[in-house]
C-alpha cells in the first residue's frame, strides 16, 4: 500500500465523523477531492474499507483494522514531531561545551545547573581544555563554543571568532601561613617564585598546562613536589607547608575558611584575566548552544536577537 499521512488523516476524519461530507470538512478538503482519495485508498488496499449508507458510512472489518493502525501511526508521528522539535529548540539531545579549568570549577556549576535542570531530556558533555586549545578548536570548526580566558586575545583570534566577557577570573598565588611571602602587601612576579616548591594539578589539567607554559616562558620549569586532582587537595597541601600553588581567586577565597594559607597577588597581566564566552557566527550556532550562551550572559547580535527570545536593545 502507498498510503501517506494525509490519506490516513482523511480516513480517520471520515470514520470519526461517520460521513464522507463531514470528514472532508474536518480534513479541509473539497468533497470531490476527498471522495476521489477514498476511492484510491480502497483501490490500493484491494478491499472495501467503508460501507456507504444513506445516512453516512461505517467501517468494514478491514476498515476497522486500517483505522486502528492509522491512529497508531499518526500518534507515533506526533511523538516523533515533538521529539524533533525538542532537538531543534534545545530541550533534547547532547550539547558539547569546551571550558578551561576555572570555568569548569567556578563559573559553570552554579550557572549551568538551573538551565540544565529545566531541560531534563538534554545532556551536556563538558570538555576541559586550555583556552588556546578551545580557541583553535572553535576556529577550525571542531567545536561550536567554549569558555576561555581573555588572555587568548594576546595571541590573536581567528577571523570571525568573538569573545564576550562574563566574569572575572584572576589567578593568585597561595602560600603557607608561615611562608616568607605570607605577609607581603604587594604583588609579586610569577618569575620570582619559580624557585619555590610547587603543589600542582594533575597532568592534563588545563590550568596546570597554562602555568607550565608561563613558567617555561620565564626560563624554567615548575619545581612540582606533588600533583593533586582537585583544588581542595592542592589548597590543603599548601596549608600544610608542602609548597606554594596558583589557583583562581574565587577558589582561594572559598577554601581559605577551611585551610590556613595566605593569598598573594600575581603581578602578571595574564593572571588578571576574565572568563569569556567564545564562539563564531551566531546564526550558525545550534539552537541549544544559542540558548545556553544567552543564559550564561552572551549578547547575540541585534539581527539575531529574535532567535533567542532576547529583546533587542
Short mmCIF file of C-alpha atoms in Angstrom, two decimals:
data_model
loop_
_atom_site.label_atom_id
_atom_site.label_comp_id
_atom_site.label_asym_id
_atom_site.label_seq_id
_atom_site.Cartn_x
_atom_site.Cartn_y
_atom_site.Cartn_z
CA UNK A 1 0.00 0.00 0.00
CA UNK A 2 1.16 3.50 -0.84
CA UNK A 3 -0.79 5.41 1.80
CA UNK A 4 0.64 8.69 3.06
CA UNK A 5 -0.12 10.52 6.30
CA UNK A 6 -2.68 12.77 4.58
CA UNK A 7 -4.59 9.68 3.43
CA UNK A 8 -4.62 8.28 6.96
CA UNK A 9 -5.82 11.57 8.42
CA UNK A 10 -8.62 11.82 5.87
CA UNK A 11 -9.71 8.25 6.50
CA UNK A 12 -9.87 8.84 10.27
CA UNK A 13 -11.76 12.10 9.78
CA UNK A 14 -14.38 10.23 7.75
CA UNK A 15 -14.55 7.34 10.22
CA UNK A 16 -14.88 9.64 13.24
CA UNK A 17 -17.49 11.83 11.51
CA UNK A 18 -19.41 8.85 10.11
CA UNK A 19 -19.80 10.84 6.92
CA UNK A 20 -17.67 11.50 3.87
CA UNK A 21 -19.05 15.03 3.64
CA UNK A 22 -18.28 15.91 7.24
CA UNK A 23 -14.98 14.06 7.08
CA UNK A 24 -13.94 16.15 4.11
CA UNK A 25 -14.76 19.31 6.07
CA UNK A 26 -12.66 18.15 9.03
CA UNK A 27 -9.77 17.34 6.67
CA UNK A 28 -10.10 20.72 4.92
CA UNK A 29 -10.74 19.05 1.56
CA UNK A 30 -13.40 19.55 -1.08
CA UNK A 31 -15.95 16.73 -1.14
CA UNK A 32 -14.98 15.66 -4.65
CA UNK A 33 -11.31 15.53 -3.75
CA UNK A 34 -11.97 13.59 -0.55
CA UNK A 35 -14.20 11.08 -2.37
CA UNK A 36 -11.55 10.53 -5.04
CA UNK A 37 -8.82 9.95 -2.41
CA UNK A 38 -11.02 7.46 -0.56
CA UNK A 39 -11.63 5.51 -3.76
CA UNK A 40 -7.89 5.44 -4.41
CA UNK A 41 -7.21 4.25 -0.85
CA UNK A 42 -9.68 1.36 -1.26
CA UNK A 43 -8.32 0.51 -4.70
CA UNK A 44 -4.78 0.46 -3.33
CA UNK A 45 -5.87 -1.73 -0.39
CA UNK A 46 -7.73 -4.09 -2.70
CA UNK A 47 -10.64 -4.38 -0.29
CA UNK A 48 -13.65 -2.32 0.74
CA UNK A 49 -12.92 -0.17 3.78
CA UNK A 50 -16.20 1.73 4.10
CA UNK A 51 -19.83 0.75 3.79
CA UNK A 52 -21.69 3.65 2.20
CA UNK A 53 -25.18 4.02 3.55
CA UNK A 54 -27.98 6.51 3.11
CA UNK A 55 -27.15 8.28 6.37
CA UNK A 56 -23.37 8.08 6.19
CA UNK A 57 -20.62 5.49 6.25
CA UNK A 58 -19.39 2.77 8.60
CA UNK A 59 -16.17 0.81 8.52
CA UNK A 60 -15.86 -2.72 7.29
CA UNK A 61 -13.72 -5.17 9.25
CA UNK A 62 -10.76 -4.19 7.05
CA UNK A 63 -11.62 -0.54 7.59
CA UNK A 64 -11.54 -1.07 11.37
CA UNK A 65 -8.06 -2.56 11.03
CA UNK A 66 -6.89 0.37 8.92
CA UNK A 67 -8.38 2.88 11.38
CA UNK A 68 -6.62 1.16 14.29
CA UNK A 69 -3.21 1.23 12.61
CA UNK A 70 -3.77 4.76 11.28
CA UNK A 71 -4.26 6.01 14.83
CA UNK A 72 -1.07 4.27 15.95
CA UNK A 73 0.91 5.67 13.02
CA UNK A 74 -0.34 9.23 13.48
CA UNK A 75 0.29 9.05 17.24
CA UNK A 76 3.86 7.92 16.59
CA UNK A 77 4.25 10.68 14.00
CA UNK A 78 3.13 13.25 16.58
CA UNK A 79 5.60 11.87 19.11
CA UNK A 80 8.38 11.98 16.52
CA UNK A 81 7.49 15.55 15.60
CA UNK A 82 7.58 16.52 19.26
CA UNK A 83 10.97 14.90 19.79
CA UNK A 84 12.44 16.55 16.70
CA UNK A 85 11.05 19.86 17.92
CA UNK A 86 12.77 19.24 21.26
CA UNK A 87 16.08 18.71 19.45
CA UNK A 88 15.55 21.86 17.40
CA UNK A 89 14.73 24.01 20.41
CA UNK A 90 17.49 22.58 22.59
CA UNK A 91 15.39 20.66 25.11
CA UNK A 92 16.66 17.25 23.95
CA UNK A 93 19.96 15.92 22.65
CA UNK A 94 23.61 16.25 23.62
CA UNK A 95 25.39 19.58 23.80
CA UNK A 96 29.21 19.73 23.77
CA UNK A 97 30.79 22.63 25.64
CA UNK A 98 34.52 23.29 25.97
CA UNK A 99 35.80 25.14 29.03
CA UNK A 100 39.03 25.89 30.84
CA UNK A 101 39.62 24.70 34.40
CA UNK A 102 38.40 27.85 36.14
CA UNK A 103 35.15 27.84 34.18
CA UNK A 104 34.53 24.18 34.98
CA UNK A 105 35.18 24.53 38.69
CA UNK A 106 33.96 28.04 39.50
CA UNK A 107 31.72 29.60 36.89
CA UNK A 108 29.74 26.80 35.28
CA UNK A 109 28.30 24.73 38.16
CA UNK A 110 26.10 27.46 39.58
CA UNK A 111 25.20 28.99 36.23
CA UNK A 112 24.65 25.79 34.27
CA UNK A 113 22.63 23.92 36.91
CA UNK A 114 19.26 25.78 36.64
CA UNK A 115 19.40 25.86 32.84
CA UNK A 116 20.08 22.12 32.62
CA UNK A 117 17.56 21.25 35.34
CA UNK A 118 14.84 22.90 33.23
CA UNK A 119 15.72 20.61 30.29
CA UNK A 120 15.56 17.05 31.69
CA UNK A 121 15.99 15.41 28.28
CA UNK A 122 19.13 17.34 27.35
CA UNK A 123 22.65 16.09 28.06
CA UNK A 124 25.71 18.33 28.32
CA UNK A 125 29.18 16.95 27.76
CA UNK A 126 31.81 19.23 29.26
CA UNK A 127 35.33 19.02 27.87
CA UNK A 128 38.24 20.58 29.72
CA UNK A 129 40.87 22.21 27.52
CA UNK A 130 43.25 25.14 27.76
CA UNK A 131 41.90 28.43 26.47
CA UNK A 132 44.27 28.31 23.50
CA UNK A 133 43.12 24.80 22.57
CA UNK A 134 39.48 25.84 22.80
CA UNK A 135 40.01 28.81 20.52
CA UNK A 136 41.83 26.63 17.98
CA UNK A 137 39.03 24.04 18.05
CA UNK A 138 36.31 26.64 17.51
CA UNK A 139 38.31 28.35 14.77
CA UNK A 140 38.77 25.01 13.00
CA UNK A 141 35.06 24.22 13.23
CA UNK A 142 35.61 21.31 15.64
CA UNK A 143 33.56 22.96 18.41
CA UNK A 144 30.70 25.46 18.46
CA UNK A 145 31.52 27.39 21.62
CA UNK A 146 33.62 27.44 24.76
CA UNK A 147 34.59 29.41 27.84
CA UNK A 148 38.13 30.78 27.80
CA UNK A 149 40.37 33.33 29.42
CA UNK A 150 40.64 36.69 27.70
CA UNK A 151 44.40 36.15 27.74
CA UNK A 152 43.96 34.40 24.38
CA UNK A 153 43.48 37.83 22.82
CA UNK A 154 47.20 38.42 23.15
CA UNK A 155 47.94 35.62 20.68
CA UNK A 156 45.22 36.74 18.28
CA UNK A 157 41.88 35.24 17.37
CA UNK A 158 40.81 33.59 14.14
CA UNK A 159 38.70 35.73 11.86
CA UNK A 160 35.05 35.66 12.87
CA UNK A 161 35.57 34.48 16.45
CA UNK A 162 34.03 36.54 19.23
CA UNK A 163 34.94 36.87 22.91
CA UNK A 164 32.29 38.13 25.31
CA UNK A 165 33.41 38.57 28.97
CA UNK A 166 31.07 37.11 31.58
CA UNK A 167 33.05 37.18 34.84
CA UNK A 168 36.44 37.93 36.40
CA UNK A 169 38.86 35.07 36.95
CA UNK A 170 42.07 36.41 38.49
CA UNK A 171 44.76 33.90 39.37
CA UNK A 172 46.53 34.24 42.72
CA UNK A 173 49.46 32.62 44.47
CA UNK A 174 48.67 30.81 47.70
CA UNK A 175 51.41 30.17 50.28
CA UNK A 176 51.56 28.52 53.73
CA UNK A 177 50.73 30.84 56.64
CA UNK A 178 54.36 30.68 57.81
CA UNK A 179 55.86 31.41 54.38
CA UNK A 180 58.11 34.44 53.87
CA UNK A 181 55.60 35.87 51.39
CA UNK A 182 52.59 35.39 53.65
CA UNK A 183 52.53 38.98 54.89
CA UNK A 184 53.67 40.74 51.74
CA UNK A 185 51.35 43.55 50.82
CA UNK A 186 52.42 43.95 47.21
CA UNK A 187 52.01 41.91 44.05
CA UNK A 188 54.77 39.50 43.14
CA UNK A 189 56.05 38.42 39.75
CA UNK A 190 55.50 34.78 38.83
CA UNK A 191 59.13 34.51 37.74
CA UNK A 192 60.27 35.44 41.27
CA UNK A 193 58.64 32.38 42.84
CA UNK A 194 59.66 29.74 40.31
CA UNK A 195 62.42 28.53 42.62
CA UNK A 196 59.81 27.63 45.24
CA UNK A 197 58.50 24.07 45.57
CA UNK A 198 55.08 23.94 43.95
CA UNK A 199 51.91 21.97 44.50
CA UNK A 200 50.35 21.46 41.09
CA UNK A 201 47.32 19.93 39.48
CA UNK A 202 47.15 16.58 37.72
CA UNK A 203 48.63 16.15 34.21
CA UNK A 204 46.12 17.14 31.57
CA UNK A 205 44.58 19.85 33.70
CA UNK A 206 44.07 22.96 31.56
CA UNK A 207 45.11 25.45 34.24
CA UNK A 208 48.25 23.47 35.04
CA UNK A 209 49.21 23.39 31.38
CA UNK A 210 48.69 27.17 31.28
CA UNK A 211 51.00 27.67 34.28
CA UNK A 212 53.60 25.31 32.88
CA UNK A 213 53.69 27.33 29.65
CA UNK A 214 54.24 30.61 31.54
CA UNK A 215 56.95 29.05 33.71
CA UNK A 216 58.84 27.85 30.65
CA UNK A 217 58.42 31.28 29.05
CA UNK A 218 60.05 32.72 32.18
CA UNK A 219 63.04 30.40 31.77
CA UNK A 220 62.42 27.32 33.92
CA UNK A 221 60.03 24.51 34.74
CA UNK A 222 57.92 24.47 37.87
CA UNK A 223 59.50 22.53 40.74
CA UNK A 224 56.49 20.33 41.40
CA UNK A 225 56.58 18.29 44.60
CA UNK A 226 53.17 16.74 44.10
CA UNK A 227 50.20 16.96 41.78
CA UNK A 228 46.62 16.91 43.10
CA UNK A 229 43.41 16.18 41.23
CA UNK A 230 41.34 18.90 42.89
CA UNK A 231 41.75 22.47 44.12
CA UNK A 232 40.75 21.27 47.57
CA UNK A 233 43.66 18.85 47.64
CA UNK A 234 46.06 21.48 46.33
CA UNK A 235 45.00 24.03 48.96
CA UNK A 236 45.29 21.50 51.77
CA UNK A 237 48.82 20.61 50.69
CA UNK A 238 49.80 24.28 50.61
CA UNK A 239 48.25 24.86 54.05
CA UNK A 240 50.43 22.06 55.45
CA UNK A 241 53.59 23.65 54.06
CA UNK A 242 54.23 21.26 51.17
CA UNK A 243 54.74 24.12 48.71
CA UNK A 244 53.05 27.06 47.03
CA UNK A 245 50.38 26.97 44.35
CA UNK A 246 48.36 29.04 41.91
CA UNK A 247 44.56 28.92 41.90
CA UNK A 248 41.68 31.14 40.77
CA UNK A 249 40.89 33.90 43.24
CA UNK A 250 37.38 32.56 43.82
CA UNK A 251 38.76 29.16 44.79
CA UNK A 252 41.27 30.77 47.17
CA UNK A 253 38.53 32.82 48.85
CA UNK A 254 36.17 29.89 49.21
CA UNK A 255 38.66 27.39 50.62
CA UNK A 256 40.68 29.66 52.92
CA UNK A 257 37.91 29.22 55.50
CA UNK A 258 38.90 25.58 55.68
CA UNK A 259 42.67 25.71 55.19
CA UNK A 260 45.28 28.01 56.73
CA UNK A 261 47.12 29.67 53.84
CA UNK A 262 47.68 33.21 52.60
CA UNK A 263 46.88 34.77 49.24
CA UNK A 264 49.41 36.79 47.25
CA UNK A 265 48.55 38.86 44.17
CA UNK A 266 50.39 37.95 40.96
CA UNK A 267 51.68 40.96 39.02
CA UNK A 268 51.47 39.45 35.52
CA UNK A 269 48.74 40.70 33.19
CA UNK A 270 47.88 37.11 32.28
CA UNK A 271 46.92 36.49 35.92
CA UNK A 272 44.38 39.36 35.91
CA UNK A 273 42.07 37.72 33.46
CA UNK A 274 38.37 37.46 32.66
CA UNK A 275 36.39 34.43 31.59
CA UNK A 276 34.81 34.91 28.18
CA UNK A 277 32.34 33.08 26.02
CA UNK A 278 33.99 32.24 22.70
CA UNK A 279 32.02 31.45 19.55
CA UNK A 280 31.91 32.14 15.84
CA UNK A 281 28.98 33.15 13.64
CA UNK A 282 25.96 33.37 15.95
CA UNK A 283 23.43 32.36 13.29
CA UNK A 284 25.44 29.20 12.53
CA UNK A 285 25.24 28.01 16.15
CA UNK A 286 22.74 25.29 17.02
CA UNK A 287 19.62 26.32 18.93
CA UNK A 288 20.66 24.68 22.23
CA UNK A 289 24.08 26.33 22.14
CA UNK A 290 22.49 29.72 21.46
CA UNK A 291 20.12 29.18 24.37
CA UNK A 292 22.91 28.19 26.75
CA UNK A 293 25.18 31.06 25.74
CA UNK A 294 22.39 33.58 26.30
CA UNK A 295 21.77 32.04 29.72
CA UNK A 296 25.48 32.36 30.53
CA UNK A 297 25.47 36.03 29.57
CA UNK A 298 26.06 36.22 25.82
CA UNK A 299 24.70 39.15 23.84
CA UNK A 300 23.56 37.91 20.42
CA UNK A 301 23.88 40.37 17.54
CA UNK A 302 20.79 42.60 17.20
CA UNK A 303 19.85 40.97 13.91
CA UNK A 304 19.66 37.57 15.65
CA UNK A 305 18.10 38.59 18.97
CA UNK A 306 14.71 37.26 17.92
CA UNK A 307 16.19 33.78 17.52
CA UNK A 308 16.87 33.50 21.25
CA UNK A 309 13.90 35.34 22.61
CA UNK A 310 16.04 38.14 23.99
CA UNK A 311 14.55 41.56 23.23
CA UNK A 312 16.53 43.92 21.10
CA UNK A 313 18.00 46.92 22.87
#
